């Protein structure tokens, strides 16, 4: 049973789990304090947070929340990225940082009640961001509307040309 300070930390973990869309687990061994601060800043820009908790407490919090306990990921020093509304942006930030800094290892994560591998996380990171998806949808809708407008405008102008040709033939 956890002591008083661990109970408080357990409550914080449970609150973080409830508020996030996904959790990414990374191994930060070898990173300097400055590098960790830089990583946290990059992650914060996506609306997410990175925190370091004891693996046993995260295990307990996941167990209480009826989530997969991620036992295979919770080995060694672990940092937890609690993704905000844009899960793909948080995954992309972690992936891009790991690509530039070989010391950061992506272990995997948890999303929608399912444990994910590092490869799954990298696949999610390759998805377009929420803003890009919205822009693509808006472009598709605008394209359909433009096509419809051209089609609707084409019917009266085609009719007008046909009438003009008939009038020209009768006048000739």
CSV table of N, CA and C in Angstrom, one decimal:
chain,number,residue,atom,x,y,z
A,1,UNK,N,0.8,-1.2,0.0
A,1,UNK,CA,0.0,0.0,0.0
A,1,UNK,C,0.9,1.2,0.0
A,2,UNK,N,0.6,2.2,-0.9
A,2,UNK,CA,1.5,3.4,-0.9
A,2,UNK,C,1.3,4.3,0.3
A,3,UNK,N,2.4,5.0,0.6
A,3,UNK,CA,2.4,6.0,1.7
A,3,UNK,C,1.7,7.2,1.3
A,4,UNK,N,1.6,8.2,2.2
A,4,UNK,CA,0.9,9.4,1.9
A,4,UNK,C,1.3,10.2,0.7
A,5,UNK,N,2.6,10.4,0.5
A,5,UNK,CA,3.1,11.1,-0.6
A,5,UNK,C,2.9,10.3,-1.9
A,6,UNK,N,3.0,9.0,-1.8
A,6,UNK,CA,2.7,8.2,-3.0
A,6,UNK,C,1.2,8.2,-3.3
A,7,UNK,N,0.4,8.3,-2.3
A,7,UNK,CA,-1.1,8.4,-2.6
A,7,UNK,C,-1.4,9.6,-3.4
A,8,UNK,N,-0.7,10.7,-3.0
A,8,UNK,CA,-1.0,12.0,-3.6
A,8,UNK,C,-0.5,11.9,-5.1
A,9,UNK,N,0.7,11.3,-5.3
A,9,UNK,CA,1.2,11.2,-6.6
A,9,UNK,C,0.4,10.2,-7.4
A,10,UNK,N,-0.2,9.2,-6.8
A,10,UNK,CA,-1.1,8.3,-7.5
A,10,UNK,C,-2.3,9.0,-8.0
A,11,UNK,N,-2.9,9.9,-7.1
A,11,UNK,CA,-4.0,10.7,-7.5
A,11,UNK,C,-3.7,11.6,-8.7
A,12,UNK,N,-2.5,12.2,-8.7
A,12,UNK,CA,-2.0,13.0,-9.8
A,12,UNK,C,-1.9,12.2,-11.1
A,13,UNK,N,-1.4,11.0,-11.0
A,13,UNK,CA,-1.3,10.1,-12.2
A,13,UNK,C,-2.7,9.8,-12.8
A,14,UNK,N,-3.6,9.5,-11.9
A,14,UNK,CA,-5.0,9.1,-12.3
A,14,UNK,C,-5.6,10.3,-13.0
A,15,UNK,N,-5.4,11.5,-12.4
A,15,UNK,CA,-5.9,12.8,-13.1
A,15,UNK,C,-5.3,13.0,-14.4
A,16,UNK,N,-4.0,12.8,-14.6
A,16,UNK,CA,-3.4,12.9,-15.9
A,16,UNK,C,-3.9,11.9,-16.9
A,17,UNK,N,-4.1,10.7,-16.4
A,17,UNK,CA,-4.6,9.6,-17.3
A,17,UNK,C,-6.1,10.0,-17.8
A,18,UNK,N,-6.9,10.5,-16.9
A,18,UNK,CA,-8.2,10.9,-17.2
A,18,UNK,C,-8.3,12.0,-18.2
A,19,UNK,N,-7.3,12.9,-18.2
A,19,UNK,CA,-7.4,14.1,-19.0
A,19,UNK,C,-6.7,14.0,-20.3
A,20,UNK,N,-6.0,12.9,-20.6
A,20,UNK,CA,-5.3,12.8,-21.8
A,20,UNK,C,-5.9,11.9,-22.8
A,21,UNK,N,-5.5,12.0,-24.1
A,21,UNK,CA,-6.0,11.2,-25.2
A,21,UNK,C,-5.1,10.0,-25.4
A,22,UNK,N,-3.9,10.1,-25.0
A,22,UNK,CA,-3.0,8.9,-25.1
A,22,UNK,C,-1.8,9.2,-24.2
A,23,UNK,N,-1.1,8.1,-23.8
A,23,UNK,CA,0.2,8.2,-23.0
A,23,UNK,C,1.3,7.6,-23.8
A,24,UNK,N,2.4,8.3,-24.0
A,24,UNK,CA,3.6,7.7,-24.6
A,24,UNK,C,4.6,7.5,-23.6
A,25,UNK,N,5.3,6.4,-23.6
A,25,UNK,CA,6.3,6.1,-22.6
A,25,UNK,C,7.7,6.1,-23.3
A,26,UNK,N,8.6,6.9,-22.7
A,26,UNK,CA,9.9,7.0,-23.3
A,26,UNK,C,11.0,6.8,-22.3
A,27,UNK,N,12.1,6.3,-22.7
A,27,UNK,CA,13.3,6.1,-21.8
A,27,UNK,C,14.2,7.3,-22.0
A,28,UNK,N,14.4,8.1,-21.0
A,28,UNK,CA,15.2,9.3,-21.1
A,28,UNK,C,16.6,9.2,-20.6
A,29,UNK,N,17.1,8.0,-20.4
A,29,UNK,CA,18.4,7.8,-19.9
A,29,UNK,C,19.5,8.4,-20.8
A,30,UNK,N,20.4,9.2,-20.2
A,30,UNK,CA,21.5,9.8,-21.0
A,30,UNK,C,21.2,11.2,-21.4
A,31,UNK,N,19.9,11.7,-21.3
A,31,UNK,CA,19.6,13.1,-21.7
A,31,UNK,C,20.1,14.0,-20.6
A,32,UNK,N,20.6,15.1,-20.9
A,32,UNK,CA,21.0,16.1,-20.0
A,32,UNK,C,19.8,16.9,-19.5
A,33,UNK,N,19.9,17.6,-18.4
A,33,UNK,CA,18.8,18.4,-17.9
A,33,UNK,C,18.3,19.4,-19.0
A,34,UNK,N,19.3,20.0,-19.7
A,34,UNK,CA,19.0,21.0,-20.8
A,34,UNK,C,18.2,20.3,-21.9
A,35,UNK,N,18.6,19.1,-22.3
A,35,UNK,CA,17.9,18.3,-23.3
A,35,UNK,C,16.5,18.0,-22.9
A,36,UNK,N,16.3,17.6,-21.6
A,36,UNK,CA,15.0,17.2,-21.1
A,36,UNK,C,14.1,18.5,-21.1
A,37,UNK,N,14.6,19.6,-20.7
A,37,UNK,CA,13.9,20.9,-20.7
A,37,UNK,C,13.4,21.2,-22.2
A,38,UNK,N,14.3,21.0,-23.1
A,38,UNK,CA,14.0,21.3,-24.5
A,38,UNK,C,12.9,20.4,-25.0
A,39,UNK,N,13.0,19.1,-24.6
A,39,UNK,CA,12.0,18.1,-25.0
A,39,UNK,C,10.6,18.5,-24.4
A,40,UNK,N,10.6,18.9,-23.1
A,40,UNK,CA,9.4,19.3,-22.5
A,40,UNK,C,8.7,20.5,-23.1
A,41,UNK,N,9.6,21.4,-23.6
A,41,UNK,CA,9.1,22.6,-24.2
A,41,UNK,C,8.4,22.2,-25.6
A,42,UNK,N,9.1,21.4,-26.3
A,42,UNK,CA,8.5,20.9,-27.6
A,42,UNK,C,7.2,20.2,-27.4
A,43,UNK,N,7.1,19.4,-26.4
A,43,UNK,CA,5.9,18.6,-26.1
A,43,UNK,C,4.8,19.6,-25.6
A,44,UNK,N,5.2,20.6,-24.8
A,44,UNK,CA,4.2,21.5,-24.3
A,44,UNK,C,3.5,22.3,-25.5
A,45,UNK,N,4.3,22.6,-26.5
A,45,UNK,CA,3.8,23.3,-27.7
A,45,UNK,C,2.7,22.6,-28.4
A,46,UNK,N,2.6,21.3,-28.2
A,46,UNK,CA,1.5,20.5,-28.8
A,46,UNK,C,0.3,20.4,-27.9
A,47,UNK,N,0.4,21.0,-26.7
A,47,UNK,CA,-0.7,20.9,-25.8
A,47,UNK,C,-0.7,19.7,-24.9
A,48,UNK,N,0.5,19.1,-24.8
A,48,UNK,CA,0.7,17.9,-24.0
A,48,UNK,C,1.7,18.2,-22.9
A,49,UNK,N,1.9,17.2,-22.0
A,49,UNK,CA,2.9,17.4,-20.9
A,49,UNK,C,3.7,16.1,-20.8
A,50,UNK,N,4.9,16.3,-20.3
A,50,UNK,CA,5.8,15.1,-20.0
A,50,UNK,C,6.1,15.2,-18.5
A,51,UNK,N,5.9,14.0,-17.9
A,51,UNK,CA,6.2,13.9,-16.5
A,51,UNK,C,6.9,12.6,-16.2
A,52,UNK,N,7.6,12.6,-15.1
A,52,UNK,CA,8.3,11.4,-14.6
A,52,UNK,C,7.7,11.0,-13.4
A,53,UNK,N,7.2,9.7,-13.4
A,53,UNK,CA,6.6,9.1,-12.2
A,53,UNK,C,7.3,7.8,-12.0
A,54,UNK,N,7.1,7.2,-10.8
A,54,UNK,CA,7.6,5.9,-10.5
A,54,UNK,C,6.8,4.9,-11.3
A,55,UNK,N,7.5,3.9,-11.9
A,55,UNK,CA,6.8,2.9,-12.7
A,55,UNK,C,5.7,2.1,-11.9
A,56,UNK,N,6.0,1.9,-10.6
A,56,UNK,CA,5.1,1.1,-9.8
A,56,UNK,C,3.8,1.9,-9.6
A,57,UNK,N,3.9,3.2,-9.4
A,57,UNK,CA,2.7,4.0,-9.2
A,57,UNK,C,1.9,4.1,-10.5
A,58,UNK,N,2.6,4.2,-11.6
A,58,UNK,CA,1.8,4.2,-12.9
A,58,UNK,C,1.1,2.9,-13.1
A,59,UNK,N,1.8,1.8,-12.8
A,59,UNK,CA,1.2,0.5,-12.9
A,59,UNK,C,-0.1,0.4,-12.0
A,60,UNK,N,0.0,0.9,-10.8
A,60,UNK,CA,-1.2,0.9,-9.9
A,60,UNK,C,-2.3,1.8,-10.5
A,61,UNK,N,-1.9,2.9,-11.0
A,61,UNK,CA,-3.0,3.8,-11.5
A,61,UNK,C,-3.7,3.2,-12.7
A,62,UNK,N,-2.9,2.6,-13.6
A,62,UNK,CA,-3.5,1.9,-14.8
A,62,UNK,C,-4.3,0.7,-14.4
A,63,UNK,N,-3.9,0.0,-13.4
A,63,UNK,CA,-4.7,-1.1,-12.9
A,63,UNK,C,-6.0,-0.7,-12.3
A,64,UNK,N,-6.0,0.4,-11.5
A,64,UNK,CA,-7.2,1.0,-10.9
A,64,UNK,C,-8.2,1.5,-12.0
A,65,UNK,N,-7.6,2.0,-13.1
A,65,UNK,CA,-8.4,2.6,-14.2
A,65,UNK,C,-8.9,1.5,-15.2
A,66,UNK,N,-8.6,0.2,-14.9
A,66,UNK,CA,-8.9,-0.9,-15.8
A,66,UNK,C,-8.3,-0.7,-17.2
A,67,UNK,N,-7.1,-0.3,-17.2
A,67,UNK,CA,-6.3,-0.1,-18.4
A,67,UNK,C,-5.2,-1.2,-18.5
A,68,UNK,N,-4.7,-1.5,-19.7
A,68,UNK,CA,-3.5,-2.4,-19.7
A,68,UNK,C,-2.4,-1.8,-18.8
A,69,UNK,N,-1.7,-2.6,-18.1
A,69,UNK,CA,-0.7,-2.1,-17.1
A,69,UNK,C,0.6,-1.8,-17.7
A,70,UNK,N,0.9,-2.1,-19.0
A,70,UNK,CA,2.1,-1.8,-19.7
A,70,UNK,C,3.4,-2.3,-18.9
A,71,UNK,N,3.3,-3.5,-18.3
A,71,UNK,CA,4.4,-4.0,-17.6
A,71,UNK,C,5.7,-4.1,-18.4
A,72,UNK,N,5.5,-4.5,-19.7
A,72,UNK,CA,6.7,-4.6,-20.5
A,72,UNK,C,7.4,-3.3,-20.8
A,73,UNK,N,6.6,-2.2,-20.7
A,73,UNK,CA,7.2,-0.9,-21.0
A,73,UNK,C,7.7,-0.2,-19.7
A,74,UNK,N,7.2,-0.6,-18.6
A,74,UNK,CA,7.6,0.0,-17.3
A,74,UNK,C,8.8,-0.6,-16.7
A,75,UNK,N,9.9,-0.6,-17.5
A,75,UNK,CA,11.2,-1.2,-17.0
A,75,UNK,C,12.2,0.0,-17.2
A,76,UNK,N,13.0,0.2,-16.1
A,76,UNK,CA,14.0,1.2,-16.1
A,76,UNK,C,13.4,2.6,-16.0
A,77,UNK,N,14.2,3.6,-16.2
A,77,UNK,CA,13.7,5.0,-16.1
A,77,UNK,C,12.7,5.3,-17.2
A,78,UNK,N,11.5,5.8,-16.8
A,78,UNK,CA,10.5,6.1,-17.8
A,78,UNK,C,10.0,7.5,-17.6
A,79,UNK,N,9.7,8.2,-18.7
A,79,UNK,CA,9.0,9.5,-18.7
A,79,UNK,C,7.7,9.2,-19.4
A,80,UNK,N,6.7,9.9,-19.0
A,80,UNK,CA,5.4,9.7,-19.6
A,80,UNK,C,4.9,11.0,-20.3
A,81,UNK,N,4.5,10.9,-21.6
A,81,UNK,CA,4.0,12.0,-22.3
A,81,UNK,C,2.5,11.9,-22.3
A,82,UNK,N,1.8,12.7,-21.7
A,82,UNK,CA,0.3,12.7,-21.6
A,82,UNK,C,-0.1,13.6,-22.8
A,83,UNK,N,-0.6,13.0,-23.9
A,83,UNK,CA,-1.0,13.7,-25.1
A,83,UNK,C,-2.3,14.5,-24.8
A,84,UNK,N,-2.4,15.7,-25.3
A,84,UNK,CA,-3.6,16.5,-25.2
A,84,UNK,C,-4.6,16.1,-26.3
A,85,UNK,N,-5.3,17.1,-26.8
A,85,UNK,CA,-6.3,16.8,-27.8
A,85,UNK,C,-5.8,16.3,-29.1
A,86,UNK,N,-4.6,16.7,-29.5
A,86,UNK,CA,-4.0,16.3,-30.8
A,86,UNK,C,-2.9,15.2,-30.5
A,87,UNK,N,-3.4,14.0,-30.4
A,87,UNK,CA,-2.5,12.8,-30.1
A,87,UNK,C,-1.4,12.7,-31.1
A,88,UNK,N,-1.7,12.9,-32.4
A,88,UNK,CA,-0.7,12.7,-33.4
A,88,UNK,C,0.4,13.8,-33.3
A,89,UNK,N,0.1,15.0,-32.9
A,89,UNK,CA,1.1,16.0,-32.8
A,89,UNK,C,2.1,15.7,-31.7
A,90,UNK,N,1.6,15.2,-30.6
A,90,UNK,CA,2.4,14.8,-29.4
A,90,UNK,C,3.3,13.7,-29.9
A,91,UNK,N,2.8,12.7,-30.5
A,91,UNK,CA,3.6,11.5,-31.0
A,91,UNK,C,4.7,12.0,-32.0
A,92,UNK,N,4.3,12.9,-32.9
A,92,UNK,CA,5.2,13.5,-33.9
A,92,UNK,C,6.4,14.2,-33.2
A,93,UNK,N,6.0,15.0,-32.2
A,93,UNK,CA,7.0,15.8,-31.4
A,93,UNK,C,8.1,14.8,-30.8
A,94,UNK,N,7.6,13.8,-30.2
A,94,UNK,CA,8.5,12.8,-29.5
A,94,UNK,C,9.3,12.1,-30.6
A,95,UNK,N,8.7,11.7,-31.6
A,95,UNK,CA,9.4,11.0,-32.7
A,95,UNK,C,10.5,11.8,-33.3
A,96,UNK,N,10.1,13.1,-33.6
A,96,UNK,CA,11.1,14.0,-34.2
A,96,UNK,C,12.3,14.3,-33.3
A,97,UNK,N,12.0,14.4,-32.0
A,97,UNK,CA,13.1,14.6,-31.1
A,97,UNK,C,13.9,13.4,-30.9
A,98,UNK,N,13.3,12.2,-30.9
A,98,UNK,CA,14.1,11.0,-30.8
A,98,UNK,C,15.0,10.8,-32.1
A,99,UNK,N,14.5,11.2,-33.2
A,99,UNK,CA,15.2,11.1,-34.4
A,99,UNK,C,16.5,12.0,-34.4
A,100,UNK,N,16.4,13.1,-33.7
A,100,UNK,CA,17.5,14.0,-33.6
A,100,UNK,C,18.4,13.8,-32.4
A,101,UNK,N,17.9,13.0,-31.5
A,101,UNK,CA,18.7,12.7,-30.3
A,101,UNK,C,18.6,11.2,-30.0
A,102,UNK,N,19.6,10.5,-30.3
A,102,UNK,CA,19.6,9.0,-30.2
A,102,UNK,C,19.5,8.5,-28.7
A,103,UNK,N,19.6,9.4,-27.8
A,103,UNK,CA,19.6,9.0,-26.4
A,103,UNK,C,18.1,8.7,-25.9
A,104,UNK,N,17.2,9.4,-26.6
A,104,UNK,CA,15.8,9.2,-26.2
A,104,UNK,C,15.2,8.0,-26.9
A,105,UNK,N,14.7,7.0,-26.2
A,105,UNK,CA,14.1,5.8,-26.7
A,105,UNK,C,12.6,5.8,-26.5
A,106,UNK,N,11.9,5.5,-27.6
A,106,UNK,CA,10.5,5.4,-27.5
A,106,UNK,C,10.1,4.0,-27.2
A,107,UNK,N,9.4,3.8,-26.1
A,107,UNK,CA,9.1,2.4,-25.6
A,107,UNK,C,7.7,2.0,-26.2
A,108,UNK,N,6.8,2.9,-26.2
A,108,UNK,CA,5.4,2.5,-26.7
A,108,UNK,C,4.4,3.4,-26.0
A,109,UNK,N,3.2,2.9,-25.7
A,109,UNK,CA,2.2,3.8,-25.1
A,109,UNK,C,0.9,3.1,-24.9
A,110,UNK,N,-0.1,4.0,-24.7
A,110,UNK,CA,-1.4,3.5,-24.4
A,110,UNK,C,-2.4,4.6,-25.0
A,111,UNK,N,-3.3,4.0,-25.8
A,111,UNK,CA,-4.3,4.9,-26.5
A,111,UNK,C,-5.6,4.2,-26.6
A,112,UNK,N,-6.7,4.8,-26.1
A,112,UNK,CA,-8.0,4.3,-26.2
A,112,UNK,C,-8.1,2.9,-25.5
A,113,UNK,N,-7.4,2.7,-24.4
A,113,UNK,CA,-7.5,1.5,-23.7
A,113,UNK,C,-6.7,0.3,-24.3
A,114,UNK,N,-5.8,0.6,-25.3
A,114,UNK,CA,-5.0,-0.4,-25.9
A,114,UNK,C,-3.5,-0.1,-25.8
A,115,UNK,N,-2.8,-1.1,-25.4
A,115,UNK,CA,-1.3,-0.9,-25.4
A,115,UNK,C,-0.8,-0.8,-26.8
A,116,UNK,N,0.2,0.1,-27.0
A,116,UNK,CA,0.8,0.3,-28.3
A,116,UNK,C,2.3,0.1,-28.2
A,117,UNK,N,2.9,-0.4,-29.3
A,117,UNK,CA,4.3,-0.6,-29.4
A,117,UNK,C,4.9,0.7,-29.9
A,118,UNK,N,6.2,0.8,-29.9
A,118,UNK,CA,6.9,1.9,-30.4
A,118,UNK,C,6.6,2.1,-31.9
A,119,UNK,N,6.5,1.0,-32.7
A,119,UNK,CA,6.1,1.1,-34.1
A,119,UNK,C,4.7,1.7,-34.3
A,120,UNK,N,3.8,1.3,-33.4
A,120,UNK,CA,2.4,1.8,-33.5
A,120,UNK,C,2.5,3.4,-33.2
A,121,UNK,N,3.3,3.8,-32.3
A,121,UNK,CA,3.4,5.2,-32.0
A,121,UNK,C,3.9,6.0,-33.2
A,122,UNK,N,5.0,5.4,-33.8
A,122,UNK,CA,5.6,6.1,-34.9
A,122,UNK,C,4.6,6.1,-36.1
A,123,UNK,N,3.7,5.1,-36.2
A,123,UNK,CA,2.7,5.2,-37.3
A,123,UNK,C,1.7,6.3,-37.0
A,124,UNK,N,1.3,6.5,-35.7
A,124,UNK,CA,0.4,7.6,-35.4
A,124,UNK,C,1.1,8.9,-35.6
A,125,UNK,N,2.4,9.0,-35.3
A,125,UNK,CA,3.1,10.2,-35.6
A,125,UNK,C,3.2,10.6,-37.0
A,126,UNK,N,3.1,9.6,-37.9
A,126,UNK,CA,3.1,9.9,-39.3
A,126,UNK,C,1.8,10.5,-39.9
A,127,UNK,N,0.7,10.4,-39.0
A,127,UNK,CA,-0.6,10.9,-39.4
A,127,UNK,C,-0.5,12.5,-39.5
A,128,UNK,N,-1.3,13.1,-40.4
A,128,UNK,CA,-1.4,14.5,-40.4
A,128,UNK,C,-2.0,15.1,-39.1
A,129,UNK,N,-1.6,16.3,-38.8
A,129,UNK,CA,-2.1,16.9,-37.5
A,129,UNK,C,-3.6,17.3,-37.7
A,130,UNK,N,-4.2,17.7,-36.6
A,130,UNK,CA,-5.6,18.0,-36.7
A,130,UNK,C,-5.9,19.2,-37.6
A,131,UNK,N,-5.0,20.2,-37.6
A,131,UNK,CA,-5.1,21.4,-38.5
A,131,UNK,C,-5.0,21.0,-40.0
A,132,UNK,N,-4.0,20.1,-40.3
A,132,UNK,CA,-3.9,19.6,-41.6
A,132,UNK,C,-5.1,18.9,-42.1
A,133,UNK,N,-5.7,18.0,-41.2
A,133,UNK,CA,-6.9,17.3,-41.6
A,133,UNK,C,-8.0,18.2,-41.9
A,134,UNK,N,-8.2,19.2,-41.0
A,134,UNK,CA,-9.3,20.2,-41.2
A,134,UNK,C,-9.1,21.0,-42.5
A,135,UNK,N,-7.9,21.3,-42.8
A,135,UNK,CA,-7.6,22.0,-44.1
A,135,UNK,C,-7.9,21.1,-45.3
A,136,UNK,N,-7.6,19.8,-45.2
A,136,UNK,CA,-7.9,18.9,-46.3
A,136,UNK,C,-9.4,18.8,-46.5
A,137,UNK,N,-10.1,18.7,-45.4
A,137,UNK,CA,-11.6,18.5,-45.4
A,137,UNK,C,-12.2,19.8,-46.0
A,138,UNK,N,-11.7,20.9,-45.6
A,138,UNK,CA,-12.2,22.2,-46.1
A,138,UNK,C,-11.9,22.3,-47.6
A,139,UNK,N,-10.7,21.9,-48.0
A,139,UNK,CA,-10.4,21.9,-49.4
A,139,UNK,C,-11.3,21.0,-50.3
A,140,UNK,N,-11.6,19.8,-49.7
A,140,UNK,CA,-12.4,18.9,-50.4
A,140,UNK,C,-13.8,19.4,-50.6
A,141,UNK,N,-14.3,20.0,-49.5
A,141,UNK,CA,-15.7,20.6,-49.5
A,141,UNK,C,-15.7,21.8,-50.5
A,142,UNK,N,-14.7,22.6,-50.5
A,142,UNK,CA,-14.7,23.8,-51.4
A,142,UNK,C,-14.6,23.3,-52.9
A,143,UNK,N,-13.8,22.2,-53.1
A,143,UNK,CA,-13.7,21.7,-54.5
A,143,UNK,C,-15.1,21.1,-55.0
A,144,UNK,N,-15.8,20.5,-54.1
A,144,UNK,CA,-17.1,19.9,-54.5
A,144,UNK,C,-18.1,21.1,-54.8
A,145,UNK,N,-18.0,22.1,-53.9
A,145,UNK,CA,-18.9,23.3,-54.1
A,145,UNK,C,-18.6,24.0,-55.4
A,146,UNK,N,-17.3,24.2,-55.7
A,146,UNK,CA,-16.9,24.8,-56.9
A,146,UNK,C,-17.3,24.1,-58.1
A,147,UNK,N,-17.2,22.7,-58.1
A,147,UNK,CA,-17.6,21.9,-59.2
A,147,UNK,C,-19.1,22.0,-59.4
A,148,UNK,N,-19.9,22.0,-58.3
A,148,UNK,CA,-21.3,22.1,-58.4
A,148,UNK,C,-21.7,23.5,-58.9
A,149,UNK,N,-21.0,24.5,-58.5
A,149,UNK,CA,-21.3,25.9,-59.0
A,149,UNK,C,-21.1,26.0,-60.6
A,150,UNK,N,-20.0,25.4,-61.0
A,150,UNK,CA,-19.6,25.4,-62.4
A,150,UNK,C,-20.7,24.6,-63.2
A,151,UNK,N,-21.1,23.4,-62.7
A,151,UNK,CA,-22.1,22.6,-63.3
A,151,UNK,C,-23.5,23.3,-63.4
A,152,UNK,N,-23.9,23.9,-62.3
A,152,UNK,CA,-25.2,24.7,-62.2
A,152,UNK,C,-25.1,25.9,-63.2
A,153,UNK,N,-24.0,26.5,-63.2
A,153,UNK,CA,-23.8,27.7,-64.1
A,153,UNK,C,-23.8,27.3,-65.6
A,154,UNK,N,-23.3,26.1,-65.8
A,154,UNK,CA,-23.1,25.6,-67.2
A,154,UNK,C,-24.5,25.3,-67.9
A,155,UNK,N,-25.5,24.9,-67.1
A,155,UNK,CA,-26.8,24.6,-67.7
A,155,UNK,C,-27.4,25.8,-68.4
A,156,UNK,N,-27.6,26.9,-67.7
A,156,UNK,CA,-28.2,28.1,-68.3
A,156,UNK,C,-27.4,28.6,-69.5
A,157,UNK,N,-26.0,28.6,-69.3
A,157,UNK,CA,-25.2,29.2,-70.4
A,157,UNK,C,-25.3,28.3,-71.6
A,158,UNK,N,-25.3,27.0,-71.4
A,158,UNK,CA,-25.4,26.0,-72.5
A,158,UNK,C,-26.8,26.2,-73.2
A,159,UNK,N,-27.8,26.4,-72.4
A,159,UNK,CA,-29.2,26.7,-73.0
A,159,UNK,C,-29.2,28.0,-73.8
A,160,UNK,N,-28.5,29.0,-73.2
A,160,UNK,CA,-28.5,30.3,-73.9
A,160,UNK,C,-27.7,30.2,-75.2
A,161,UNK,N,-26.6,29.4,-75.3
A,161,UNK,CA,-25.9,29.2,-76.5
A,161,UNK,C,-26.7,28.5,-77.5
A,162,UNK,N,-27.4,27.4,-77.1
A,162,UNK,CA,-28.3,26.7,-78.0
A,162,UNK,C,-29.4,27.6,-78.6
A,163,UNK,N,-30.0,28.4,-77.8
A,163,UNK,CA,-31.0,29.3,-78.3
A,163,UNK,C,-30.4,30.3,-79.2
A,164,UNK,N,-29.2,30.8,-78.9
A,164,UNK,CA,-28.6,31.8,-79.8
A,164,UNK,C,-28.3,31.1,-81.2
A,165,UNK,N,-27.8,29.9,-81.2
A,165,UNK,CA,-27.5,29.2,-82.4
A,165,UNK,C,-28.8,29.0,-83.3
A,166,UNK,N,-29.9,28.6,-82.6
A,166,UNK,CA,-31.2,28.4,-83.3
A,166,UNK,C,-31.6,29.8,-83.9
A,167,UNK,N,-31.5,30.9,-83.1
A,167,UNK,CA,-31.8,32.2,-83.6
A,167,UNK,C,-30.9,32.6,-84.8
A,168,UNK,N,-29.7,32.3,-84.7
A,168,UNK,CA,-28.8,32.6,-85.8
A,168,UNK,C,-29.1,31.8,-87.1
A,169,UNK,N,-29.5,30.6,-86.9
A,169,UNK,CA,-29.9,29.7,-88.1
A,169,UNK,C,-31.2,30.3,-88.7
A,170,UNK,N,-32.1,30.7,-87.9
A,170,UNK,CA,-33.4,31.2,-88.4
A,170,UNK,C,-33.2,32.5,-89.1
A,171,UNK,N,-32.3,33.3,-88.6
A,171,UNK,CA,-32.0,34.6,-89.2
A,171,UNK,C,-31.3,34.5,-90.5
A,172,UNK,N,-30.5,33.4,-90.6
A,172,UNK,CA,-29.8,33.2,-91.9
A,172,UNK,C,-30.6,32.6,-92.9
